[in-house]
Amino acid sequence: MVLSSLLFATMGVCVKYASAYYSSGEIVFYRGIVGATTIALMVWHRGGTLRTSVPGMHFWRSVSGVLALSLWFYAIGGLPLATAMTLNYMSSVWMALFLLGGAIIMGGARIDGRLIAAVLTGFAGVALILRPTIDDQQLWHGLVGLISGMLSATAYLQVTALGRIGEPEYRVVFYFSLGGVVAGALTMLAGGASSHTLEGVALLLAVGVLATVAQLLMTRAYATGKTLVNASLQYLGIVFAFLYGVLLFRDPVTWMAVVGMILIVVAGIAATFLRSKTAPNVPPHTTSTES
């Protein structure tokens, strides 16, 4: 899980550099090609199948996941790397909010005050993170990053539903990657494709390879380790992104941003723990920042 978090943060670095050459839709397109090809070859080698009996569920999961990924890549291009990654990790807090909303709508269900506290703590962290970004353009990227986290939460819930009916993880990841290829191709048809350079191609390849390897490592971690420990270690990705941002991009370090990140990490871990007690069969986001 630690290595997976490091690779996802490194992928974020490559996305930030690639944003100078390509649009977020193009990056999603090429990332999807690498992911879908890799998964297809692995399944073929192991004698598995990509045929599914629930194409509709995969379609809607891909729509929410690809949209979340595209918005996150867009946010990375305009925000400090750690800020963009932290906002995406708000997905755990969003899921806690969804759980609270469901309890209220159903009526009669006991609402856990600790879960409410976790949600409020998470949004207090968001307020602290976005407060230093006075520039209107950065604030817009921040809101986009926040929306990406919310969409990621819906995608994770759809992944959980697919897992409950027996769809293997590799099949879910394959159709998600395929959805990225289709969505990216549509954006390129509408807005045109950027010309390639050797550095640009290298960055696109790195994004795809890093994302795929990190995904496989994370899947292995959740299959063999303890869920809460993995969910906690996953937040090391924010630490790695913070270090990358300071060292490579000279990202500013403000006390409000640091405190905000800490609050979101604490809220996310608490929300994961409380959700696991409320609904033990619902895993935390096993696809991380890959939605």
PDB file of C-alpha atoms in Angstrom:
ATOM      1  CA  MET A   1       0.000   0.000   0.000  1.00  0.00           C
ATOM      2  CA  VAL A   2       2.865   2.386   0.775  1.00  0.00           C
ATOM      3  CA  LEU A   3       4.450   1.703  -2.615  1.00  0.00           C
ATOM      4  CA  SER A   4       1.070   2.082  -4.313  1.00  0.00           C
ATOM      5  CA  SER A   5       0.573   5.484  -2.662  1.00  0.00           C
ATOM      6  CA  LEU A   6       4.036   6.576  -3.770  1.00  0.00           C
ATOM      7  CA  LEU A   7       3.349   5.523  -7.359  1.00  0.00           C
ATOM      8  CA  PHE A   8       0.002   7.350  -7.438  1.00  0.00           C
ATOM      9  CA  ALA A   9       1.709  10.522  -6.176  1.00  0.00           C
ATOM     10  CA  THR A  10       4.433  10.074  -8.800  1.00  0.00           C
ATOM     11  CA  MET A  11       1.714   9.677 -11.421  1.00  0.00           C
ATOM     12  CA  GLY A  12       0.326  13.013 -10.228  1.00  0.00           C
ATOM     13  CA  VAL A  13       3.721  14.600 -10.887  1.00  0.00           C
ATOM     14  CA  CYS A  14       3.690  13.212 -14.429  1.00  0.00           C
ATOM     15  CA  VAL A  15       0.126  14.457 -14.969  1.00  0.00           C
ATOM     16  CA  LYS A  16       1.140  17.945 -13.818  1.00  0.00           C
ATOM     17  CA  TYR A  17       4.062  18.005 -16.247  1.00  0.00           C
ATOM     18  CA  ALA A  18       1.950  16.493 -19.039  1.00  0.00           C
ATOM     19  CA  SER A  19      -0.682  19.205 -18.541  1.00  0.00           C
ATOM     20  CA  ALA A  20       1.722  21.594 -20.247  1.00  0.00           C
ATOM     21  CA  TYR A  21       1.446  19.512 -23.437  1.00  0.00           C
ATOM     22  CA  TYR A  22      -2.007  17.924 -23.363  1.00  0.00           C
ATOM     23  CA  SER A  23      -5.565  18.563 -22.169  1.00  0.00           C
ATOM     24  CA  SER A  24      -6.968  16.492 -19.306  1.00  0.00           C
ATOM     25  CA  GLY A  25      -9.135  14.574 -21.798  1.00  0.00           C
ATOM     26  CA  GLU A  26      -6.087  13.577 -23.822  1.00  0.00           C
ATOM     27  CA  ILE A  27      -4.230  12.402 -20.719  1.00  0.00           C
ATOM     28  CA  VAL A  28      -7.265  10.311 -19.703  1.00  0.00           C
ATOM     29  CA  PHE A  29      -7.367   8.834 -23.229  1.00  0.00           C
ATOM     30  CA  TYR A  30      -3.750   7.676 -23.246  1.00  0.00           C
ATOM     31  CA  ARG A  31      -3.890   6.546 -19.628  1.00  0.00           C
ATOM     32  CA  GLY A  32      -6.923   4.435 -20.578  1.00  0.00           C
ATOM     33  CA  ILE A  33      -5.140   2.845 -23.526  1.00  0.00           C
ATOM     34  CA  VAL A  34      -2.226   1.714 -21.366  1.00  0.00           C
ATOM     35  CA  GLY A  35      -4.520   0.453 -18.602  1.00  0.00           C
ATOM     36  CA  ALA A  36      -6.965  -1.405 -20.853  1.00  0.00           C
ATOM     37  CA  THR A  37      -4.166  -3.004 -22.886  1.00  0.00           C
ATOM     38  CA  THR A  38      -2.281  -4.128 -19.783  1.00  0.00           C
ATOM     39  CA  ILE A  39      -5.365  -5.625 -18.116  1.00  0.00           C
ATOM     40  CA  ALA A  40      -6.463  -7.348 -21.347  1.00  0.00           C
ATOM     41  CA  LEU A  41      -3.036  -8.973 -21.771  1.00  0.00           C
ATOM     42  CA  MET A  42      -3.022 -10.114 -18.141  1.00  0.00           C
ATOM     43  CA  VAL A  43      -6.492 -11.644 -18.452  1.00  0.00           C
ATOM     44  CA  TRP A  44      -5.535 -13.366 -21.711  1.00  0.00           C
ATOM     45  CA  HIS A  45      -2.346 -14.746 -20.139  1.00  0.00           C
ATOM     46  CA  ARG A  46      -4.273 -16.128 -17.150  1.00  0.00           C
ATOM     47  CA  GLY A  47      -7.074 -17.562 -19.268  1.00  0.00           C
ATOM     48  CA  GLY A  48      -9.774 -15.303 -17.855  1.00  0.00           C
ATOM     49  CA  THR A  49     -12.557 -13.473 -19.629  1.00  0.00           C
ATOM     50  CA  LEU A  50     -13.645  -9.854 -19.947  1.00  0.00           C
ATOM     51  CA  ARG A  51     -17.199 -10.797 -20.880  1.00  0.00           C
ATOM     52  CA  THR A  52     -19.745  -9.355 -18.463  1.00  0.00           C
ATOM     53  CA  SER A  53     -23.435  -9.922 -17.816  1.00  0.00           C
ATOM     54  CA  VAL A  54     -23.950  -6.399 -16.400  1.00  0.00           C
ATOM     55  CA  PRO A  55     -22.764  -3.959 -19.088  1.00  0.00           C
ATOM     56  CA  GLY A  56     -25.130  -1.268 -17.834  1.00  0.00           C
ATOM     57  CA  MET A  57     -23.551  -1.211 -14.380  1.00  0.00           C
ATOM     58  CA  HIS A  58     -20.087  -0.953 -15.911  1.00  0.00           C
ATOM     59  CA  PHE A  59     -21.278   1.871 -18.140  1.00  0.00           C
ATOM     60  CA  TRP A  60     -22.532   4.047 -15.289  1.00  0.00           C
ATOM     61  CA  ARG A  61     -19.521   3.216 -13.143  1.00  0.00           C
ATOM     62  CA  SER A  62     -17.255   4.264 -16.020  1.00  0.00           C
ATOM     63  CA  VAL A  63     -19.192   7.497 -16.594  1.00  0.00           C
ATOM     64  CA  SER A  64     -18.787   8.661 -13.000  1.00  0.00           C
ATOM     65  CA  GLY A  65     -15.231   7.347 -12.669  1.00  0.00           C
ATOM     66  CA  VAL A  66     -13.919   8.808 -15.921  1.00  0.00           C
ATOM     67  CA  LEU A  67     -15.558  12.169 -15.235  1.00  0.00           C
ATOM     68  CA  ALA A  68     -14.007  12.207 -11.761  1.00  0.00           C
ATOM     69  CA  LEU A  69     -10.602  11.306 -13.182  1.00  0.00           C
ATOM     70  CA  SER A  70     -10.813  13.983 -15.893  1.00  0.00           C
ATOM     71  CA  LEU A  71     -11.749  16.677 -13.377  1.00  0.00           C
ATOM     72  CA  TRP A  72      -8.956  15.556 -11.053  1.00  0.00           C
ATOM     73  CA  PHE A  73      -6.366  15.743 -13.845  1.00  0.00           C
ATOM     74  CA  TYR A  74      -7.684  19.209 -14.688  1.00  0.00           C
ATOM     75  CA  ALA A  75      -7.335  20.273 -11.041  1.00  0.00           C
ATOM     76  CA  ILE A  76      -3.771  18.952 -10.890  1.00  0.00           C
ATOM     77  CA  GLY A  77      -2.849  21.246 -13.766  1.00  0.00           C
ATOM     78  CA  GLY A  78      -3.896  24.390 -11.864  1.00  0.00           C
ATOM     79  CA  LEU A  79      -3.333  23.581  -8.177  1.00  0.00           C
ATOM     80  CA  PRO A  80      -0.431  22.617  -5.929  1.00  0.00           C
ATOM     81  CA  LEU A  81      -0.077  18.847  -6.302  1.00  0.00           C
ATOM     82  CA  ALA A  82      -0.813  18.051  -2.644  1.00  0.00           C
ATOM     83  CA  THR A  83      -3.915  20.267  -2.681  1.00  0.00           C
ATOM     84  CA  ALA A  84      -5.348  18.525  -5.749  1.00  0.00           C
ATOM     85  CA  MET A  85      -4.663  15.081  -4.284  1.00  0.00           C
ATOM     86  CA  THR A  86      -6.144  16.008  -0.901  1.00  0.00           C
ATOM     87  CA  LEU A  87      -9.375  17.279  -2.463  1.00  0.00           C
ATOM     88  CA  ASN A  88      -9.704  14.010  -4.375  1.00  0.00           C
ATOM     89  CA  TYR A  89      -9.210  12.072  -1.130  1.00  0.00           C
ATOM     90  CA  MET A  90     -12.305  13.839   0.204  1.00  0.00           C
ATOM     91  CA  SER A  91     -14.203  10.941  -1.373  1.00  0.00           C
ATOM     92  CA  SER A  92     -14.240   9.108   1.981  1.00  0.00           C
ATOM     93  CA  VAL A  93     -15.879  12.116   3.612  1.00  0.00           C
ATOM     94  CA  TRP A  94     -18.387  12.401   0.757  1.00  0.00           C
ATOM     95  CA  MET A  95     -19.309   8.735   1.222  1.00  0.00           C
ATOM     96  CA  ALA A  96     -19.881   9.384   4.919  1.00  0.00           C
ATOM     97  CA  LEU A  97     -22.141  12.285   3.941  1.00  0.00           C
ATOM     98  CA  PHE A  98     -24.050  10.006   1.547  1.00  0.00           C
ATOM     99  CA  LEU A  99     -24.459   7.499   4.380  1.00  0.00           C
ATOM    100  CA  LEU A 100     -25.844  10.207   6.654  1.00  0.00           C
ATOM    101  CA  GLY A 101     -28.199  11.396   3.932  1.00  0.00           C
ATOM    102  CA  GLY A 102     -29.471   7.874   3.406  1.00  0.00           C
ATOM    103  CA  ALA A 103     -30.095   7.468   7.144  1.00  0.00           C
ATOM    104  CA  ILE A 104     -32.071  10.700   7.247  1.00  0.00           C
ATOM    105  CA  ILE A 105     -34.146   9.826   4.177  1.00  0.00           C
ATOM    106  CA  MET A 106     -34.912   6.314   5.461  1.00  0.00           C
ATOM    107  CA  GLY A 107     -35.990   7.722   8.822  1.00  0.00           C
ATOM    108  CA  GLY A 108     -35.809   5.873  12.098  1.00  0.00           C
ATOM    109  CA  ALA A 109     -32.171   4.929  11.535  1.00  0.00           C
ATOM    110  CA  ARG A 110     -29.842   6.079  14.270  1.00  0.00           C
ATOM    111  CA  ILE A 111     -27.532   8.833  13.053  1.00  0.00           C
ATOM    112  CA  ASP A 112     -24.002   8.507  14.425  1.00  0.00           C
ATOM    113  CA  GLY A 113     -22.847  11.856  15.805  1.00  0.00           C
ATOM    114  CA  ARG A 114     -19.234  10.794  15.277  1.00  0.00           C
ATOM    115  CA  LEU A 115     -19.896  10.448  11.561  1.00  0.00           C
ATOM    116  CA  ILE A 116     -21.343  13.956  11.487  1.00  0.00           C
ATOM    117  CA  ALA A 117     -18.225  15.210  13.289  1.00  0.00           C
ATOM    118  CA  ALA A 118     -16.003  13.471  10.715  1.00  0.00           C
ATOM    119  CA  VAL A 119     -17.889  15.101   7.831  1.00  0.00           C
ATOM    120  CA  LEU A 120     -17.714  18.556   9.422  1.00  0.00           C
ATOM    121  CA  THR A 121     -14.001  18.092  10.130  1.00  0.00           C
ATOM    122  CA  GLY A 122     -13.385  17.179   6.507  1.00  0.00           C
ATOM    123  CA  PHE A 123     -15.158  20.250   5.177  1.00  0.00           C
ATOM    124  CA  ALA A 124     -13.346  22.443   7.712  1.00  0.00           C
ATOM    125  CA  GLY A 125     -10.148  21.099   6.160  1.00  0.00           C
ATOM    126  CA  VAL A 126     -11.420  22.006   2.690  1.00  0.00           C
ATOM    127  CA  ALA A 127     -12.158  25.556   3.847  1.00  0.00           C
ATOM    128  CA  LEU A 128      -8.626  25.925   5.201  1.00  0.00           C
ATOM    129  CA  ILE A 129      -7.063  24.535   2.029  1.00  0.00           C
ATOM    130  CA  LEU A 130      -9.042  26.738  -0.335  1.00  0.00           C
ATOM    131  CA  ARG A 131      -8.803  29.863   1.824  1.00  0.00           C
ATOM    132  CA  PRO A 132      -5.165  30.644   0.851  1.00  0.00           C
ATOM    133  CA  THR A 133      -5.981  30.329  -2.862  1.00  0.00           C
ATOM    134  CA  ILE A 134      -7.170  33.901  -3.347  1.00  0.00           C
ATOM    135  CA  ASP A 135      -6.609  33.831  -7.095  1.00  0.00           C
ATOM    136  CA  ASP A 136      -9.923  33.245  -8.889  1.00  0.00           C
ATOM    137  CA  GLN A 137      -8.431  30.750 -11.326  1.00  0.00           C
ATOM    138  CA  GLN A 138      -6.987  28.635  -8.512  1.00  0.00           C
ATOM    139  CA  LEU A 139     -10.270  28.774  -6.634  1.00  0.00           C
ATOM    140  CA  TRP A 140     -12.034  27.437  -9.734  1.00  0.00           C
ATOM    141  CA  HIS A 141      -9.537  24.564  -9.969  1.00  0.00           C
ATOM    142  CA  GLY A 142     -10.112  23.917  -6.264  1.00  0.00           C
ATOM    143  CA  LEU A 143     -13.857  23.609  -6.734  1.00  0.00           C
ATOM    144  CA  VAL A 144     -13.290  21.267  -9.685  1.00  0.00           C
ATOM    145  CA  GLY A 145     -11.023  19.133  -7.498  1.00  0.00           C
ATOM    146  CA  LEU A 146     -13.691  19.024  -4.798  1.00  0.00           C
ATOM    147  CA  ILE A 147     -16.299  17.882  -7.331  1.00  0.00           C
ATOM    148  CA  SER A 148     -13.891  15.178  -8.548  1.00  0.00           C
ATOM    149  CA  GLY A 149     -13.792  13.787  -5.006  1.00  0.00           C
ATOM    150  CA  MET A 150     -17.590  13.718  -4.824  1.00  0.00           C
ATOM    151  CA  LEU A 151     -17.846  11.898  -8.157  1.00  0.00           C
ATOM    152  CA  SER A 152     -15.146   9.479  -7.005  1.00  0.00           C
ATOM    153  CA  ALA A 153     -17.316   8.617  -4.014  1.00  0.00           C
ATOM    154  CA  THR A 154     -20.219   7.690  -6.301  1.00  0.00           C
ATOM    155  CA  ALA A 155     -17.848   5.630  -8.454  1.00  0.00           C
ATOM    156  CA  TYR A 156     -16.555   3.751  -5.387  1.00  0.00           C
ATOM    157  CA  LEU A 157     -20.112   2.910  -4.343  1.00  0.00           C
ATOM    158  CA  GLN A 158     -20.742   1.547  -7.838  1.00  0.00           C
ATOM    159  CA  VAL A 159     -17.556  -0.524  -7.615  1.00  0.00           C
ATOM    160  CA  THR A 160     -18.854  -1.947  -4.339  1.00  0.00           C
ATOM    161  CA  ALA A 161     -22.150  -2.880  -6.014  1.00  0.00           C
ATOM    162  CA  LEU A 162     -20.261  -4.615  -8.832  1.00  0.00           C
ATOM    163  CA  GLY A 163     -18.164  -6.522  -6.320  1.00  0.00           C
ATOM    164  CA  ARG A 164     -21.258  -7.719  -4.479  1.00  0.00           C
ATOM    165  CA  ILE A 165     -22.637  -9.376  -7.618  1.00  0.00           C
ATOM    166  CA  GLY A 166     -19.317 -11.127  -8.253  1.00  0.00           C
ATOM    167  CA  GLU A 167     -17.604  -8.955 -10.862  1.00  0.00           C
ATOM    168  CA  PRO A 168     -13.816  -9.342 -10.443  1.00  0.00           C
ATOM    169  CA  GLU A 169     -11.679  -6.258  -9.859  1.00  0.00           C
ATOM    170  CA  TYR A 170      -9.730  -6.668 -13.113  1.00  0.00           C
ATOM    171  CA  ARG A 171     -12.944  -6.541 -15.148  1.00  0.00           C
ATOM    172  CA  VAL A 172     -14.074  -3.373 -13.366  1.00  0.00           C
ATOM    173  CA  VAL A 173     -10.700  -1.716 -13.985  1.00  0.00           C
ATOM    174  CA  PHE A 174     -10.710  -2.810 -17.644  1.00  0.00           C
ATOM    175  CA  TYR A 175     -14.088  -1.254 -18.449  1.00  0.00           C
ATOM    176  CA  PHE A 176     -13.157   1.863 -16.494  1.00  0.00           C
ATOM    177  CA  SER A 177      -9.997   2.186 -18.613  1.00  0.00           C
ATOM    178  CA  LEU A 178     -12.013   1.504 -21.765  1.00  0.00           C
ATOM    179  CA  GLY A 179     -14.416   4.254 -20.735  1.00  0.00           C
ATOM    180  CA  GLY A 180     -11.448   6.614 -20.426  1.00  0.00           C
ATOM    181  CA  VAL A 181     -10.404   5.752 -23.981  1.00  0.00           C
ATOM    182  CA  VAL A 182     -13.887   6.474 -25.347  1.00  0.00           C
ATOM    183  CA  ALA A 183     -14.366   9.693 -23.378  1.00  0.00           C
ATOM    184  CA  GLY A 184     -10.879  10.925 -24.211  1.00  0.00           C
ATOM    185  CA  ALA A 185     -11.396  10.175 -27.902  1.00  0.00           C
ATOM    186  CA  LEU A 186     -14.623  12.189 -27.907  1.00  0.00           C
ATOM    187  CA  THR A 187     -12.911  15.210 -26.336  1.00  0.00           C
ATOM    188  CA  MET A 188     -10.121  14.950 -28.892  1.00  0.00           C
ATOM    189  CA  LEU A 189     -12.634  14.806 -31.751  1.00  0.00           C
ATOM    190  CA  ALA A 190     -14.343  17.904 -30.379  1.00  0.00           C
ATOM    191  CA  GLY A 191     -11.281  19.934 -29.413  1.00  0.00           C
ATOM    192  CA  GLY A 192      -8.524  18.453 -31.533  1.00  0.00           C
ATOM    193  CA  ALA A 193      -5.426  16.500 -30.579  1.00  0.00           C
ATOM    194  CA  SER A 194      -2.147  18.010 -29.469  1.00  0.00           C
ATOM    195  CA  SER A 195       1.046  17.314 -31.355  1.00  0.00           C
ATOM    196  CA  HIS A 196       3.486  14.936 -29.728  1.00  0.00           C
ATOM    197  CA  THR A 197       7.017  15.472 -28.499  1.00  0.00           C
ATOM    198  CA  LEU A 198       9.405  12.867 -27.132  1.00  0.00           C
ATOM    199  CA  GLU A 199       8.996  14.284 -23.625  1.00  0.00           C
ATOM    200  CA  GLY A 200       5.213  14.374 -23.932  1.00  0.00           C
ATOM    201  CA  VAL A 201       4.990  10.751 -25.074  1.00  0.00           C
ATOM    202  CA  ALA A 202       7.292   9.675 -22.240  1.00  0.00           C
ATOM    203  CA  LEU A 203       5.058  11.455 -19.711  1.00  0.00           C
ATOM    204  CA  LEU A 204       1.879   9.875 -21.119  1.00  0.00           C
ATOM    205  CA  LEU A 205       3.454   6.423 -20.978  1.00  0.00           C
ATOM    206  CA  ALA A 206       4.624   7.049 -17.431  1.00  0.00           C
ATOM    207  CA  VAL A 207       1.116   8.108 -16.355  1.00  0.00           C
ATOM    208  CA  GLY A 208      -0.385   4.909 -17.754  1.00  0.00           C
ATOM    209  CA  VAL A 209       2.253   2.541 -16.392  1.00  0.00           C
ATOM    210  CA  LEU A 210       2.394   4.145 -12.932  1.00  0.00           C
ATOM    211  CA  ALA A 211      -1.400   4.177 -12.609  1.00  0.00           C
ATOM    212  CA  THR A 212      -1.747   0.539 -13.680  1.00  0.00           C
ATOM    213  CA  VAL A 213       1.025  -0.798 -11.426  1.00  0.00           C
ATOM    214  CA  ALA A 214      -0.232   1.263  -8.480  1.00  0.00           C
ATOM    215  CA  GLN A 215      -3.749  -0.077  -9.075  1.00  0.00           C
ATOM    216  CA  LEU A 216      -2.536  -3.671  -9.070  1.00  0.00           C
ATOM    217  CA  LEU A 217      -0.498  -3.134  -5.893  1.00  0.00           C
ATOM    218  CA  MET A 218      -3.487  -1.562  -4.171  1.00  0.00           C
ATOM    219  CA  THR A 219      -5.755  -4.417  -5.195  1.00  0.00           C
ATOM    220  CA  ARG A 220      -3.229  -6.867  -3.764  1.00  0.00           C
ATOM    221  CA  ALA A 221      -2.969  -4.875  -0.539  1.00  0.00           C
ATOM    222  CA  TYR A 222      -6.721  -4.863   0.038  1.00  0.00           C
ATOM    223  CA  ALA A 223      -6.939  -8.573  -0.808  1.00  0.00           C
ATOM    224  CA  THR A 224      -4.297  -9.601   1.738  1.00  0.00           C
ATOM    225  CA  GLY A 225      -4.187  -6.854   4.392  1.00  0.00           C
ATOM    226  CA  LYS A 226      -6.467  -5.247   6.936  1.00  0.00           C
ATOM    227  CA  THR A 227      -8.905  -2.792   5.412  1.00  0.00           C
ATOM    228  CA  LEU A 228      -8.545   0.014   7.964  1.00  0.00           C
ATOM    229  CA  VAL A 229      -4.741  -0.211   7.963  1.00  0.00           C
ATOM    230  CA  ASN A 230      -4.687  -0.024   4.169  1.00  0.00           C
ATOM    231  CA  ALA A 231      -7.126   2.901   4.130  1.00  0.00           C
ATOM    232  CA  SER A 232      -4.911   4.753   6.606  1.00  0.00           C
ATOM    233  CA  LEU A 233      -1.661   4.044   4.742  1.00  0.00           C
ATOM    234  CA  GLN A 234      -3.340   5.213   1.548  1.00  0.00           C
ATOM    235  CA  TYR A 235      -3.244   8.775   2.879  1.00  0.00           C
ATOM    236  CA  LEU A 236       0.555   8.688   2.661  1.00  0.00           C
ATOM    237  CA  GLY A 237      -0.122   9.662  -0.959  1.00  0.00           C
ATOM    238  CA  ILE A 238      -0.880  13.178   0.285  1.00  0.00           C
ATOM    239  CA  VAL A 239       2.453  13.298   2.142  1.00  0.00           C
ATOM    240  CA  PHE A 240       4.335  12.125  -0.939  1.00  0.00           C
ATOM    241  CA  ALA A 241       2.482  14.652  -3.105  1.00  0.00           C
ATOM    242  CA  PHE A 242       3.286  17.422  -0.614  1.00  0.00           C
ATOM    243  CA  LEU A 243       7.009  16.586  -0.743  1.00  0.00           C
ATOM    244  CA  TYR A 244       6.958  16.400  -4.544  1.00  0.00           C
ATOM    245  CA  GLY A 245       5.178  19.745  -4.736  1.00  0.00           C
ATOM    246  CA  VAL A 246       7.684  21.519  -2.506  1.00  0.00           C
ATOM    247  CA  LEU A 247      10.773  19.956  -4.100  1.00  0.00           C
ATOM    248  CA  LEU A 248       9.778  19.977  -7.782  1.00  0.00           C
ATOM    249  CA  PHE A 249       7.228  22.763  -8.195  1.00  0.00           C
ATOM    250  CA  ARG A 250       8.163  25.133  -5.360  1.00  0.00           C
ATOM    251  CA  ASP A 251       4.584  24.934  -4.094  1.00  0.00           C
ATOM    252  CA  PRO A 252       3.963  27.418  -1.273  1.00  0.00           C
ATOM    253  CA  VAL A 253       3.679  26.024   2.244  1.00  0.00           C
ATOM    254  CA  THR A 254       1.055  27.778   4.386  1.00  0.00           C
ATOM    255  CA  TRP A 255      -0.038  26.748   7.861  1.00  0.00           C
ATOM    256  CA  MET A 256      -3.700  26.793   6.845  1.00  0.00           C
ATOM    257  CA  ALA A 257      -3.114  24.424   3.936  1.00  0.00           C
ATOM    258  CA  VAL A 258      -1.108  22.007   6.100  1.00  0.00           C
ATOM    259  CA  VAL A 259      -3.706  22.032   8.890  1.00  0.00           C
ATOM    260  CA  GLY A 260      -6.451  21.570   6.294  1.00  0.00           C
ATOM    261  CA  MET A 261      -4.724  18.501   4.846  1.00  0.00           C
ATOM    262  CA  ILE A 262      -4.310  17.018   8.334  1.00  0.00           C
ATOM    263  CA  LEU A 263      -8.002  17.582   9.101  1.00  0.00           C
ATOM    264  CA  ILE A 264      -9.060  15.874   5.866  1.00  0.00           C
ATOM    265  CA  VAL A 265      -6.770  12.895   6.546  1.00  0.00           C
ATOM    266  CA  VAL A 266      -8.138  12.528  10.093  1.00  0.00           C
ATOM    267  CA  ALA A 267     -11.715  12.902   8.843  1.00  0.00           C
ATOM    268  CA  GLY A 268     -11.161  10.387   6.054  1.00  0.00           C
ATOM    269  CA  ILE A 269      -9.679   7.741   8.356  1.00  0.00           C
ATOM    270  CA  ALA A 270     -12.426   8.301  10.941  1.00  0.00           C
ATOM    271  CA  ALA A 271     -15.145   8.133   8.289  1.00  0.00           C
ATOM    272  CA  THR A 272     -13.675   4.900   6.892  1.00  0.00           C
ATOM    273  CA  PHE A 273     -13.580   3.347  10.364  1.00  0.00           C
ATOM    274  CA  LEU A 274     -17.139   4.393  11.224  1.00  0.00           C
ATOM    275  CA  ARG A 275     -18.485   3.269   7.845  1.00  0.00           C
ATOM    276  CA  SER A 276     -16.824  -0.118   8.257  1.00  0.00           C
ATOM    277  CA  LYS A 277     -18.649  -0.546  11.582  1.00  0.00           C
ATOM    278  CA  THR A 278     -21.971   0.618  10.144  1.00  0.00           C
ATOM    279  CA  ALA A 279     -21.688  -1.390   6.918  1.00  0.00           C
ATOM    280  CA  PRO A 280     -18.886  -3.965   7.331  1.00  0.00           C
ATOM    281  CA  ASN A 281     -19.350  -5.367   3.836  1.00  0.00           C
ATOM    282  CA  VAL A 282     -18.664  -2.002   2.200  1.00  0.00           C
ATOM    283  CA  PRO A 283     -14.934  -1.569   1.589  1.00  0.00           C
ATOM    284  CA  PRO A 284     -13.293   1.858   1.442  1.00  0.00           C
ATOM    285  CA  HIS A 285     -12.284   3.254  -1.908  1.00  0.00           C
ATOM    286  CA  THR A 286     -10.239   0.409  -3.346  1.00  0.00           C
ATOM    287  CA  THR A 287      -9.436   2.362  -6.455  1.00  0.00           C
ATOM    288  CA  SER A 288      -7.982   5.377  -4.711  1.00  0.00           C
ATOM    289  CA  THR A 289      -7.349   8.418  -6.870  1.00  0.00           C
ATOM    290  CA  GLU A 290      -8.013   6.307  -9.927  1.00  0.00           C
ATOM    291  CA  SER A 291     -11.732   6.424  -9.192  1.00  0.00           C
TER     292      SER A 291
END
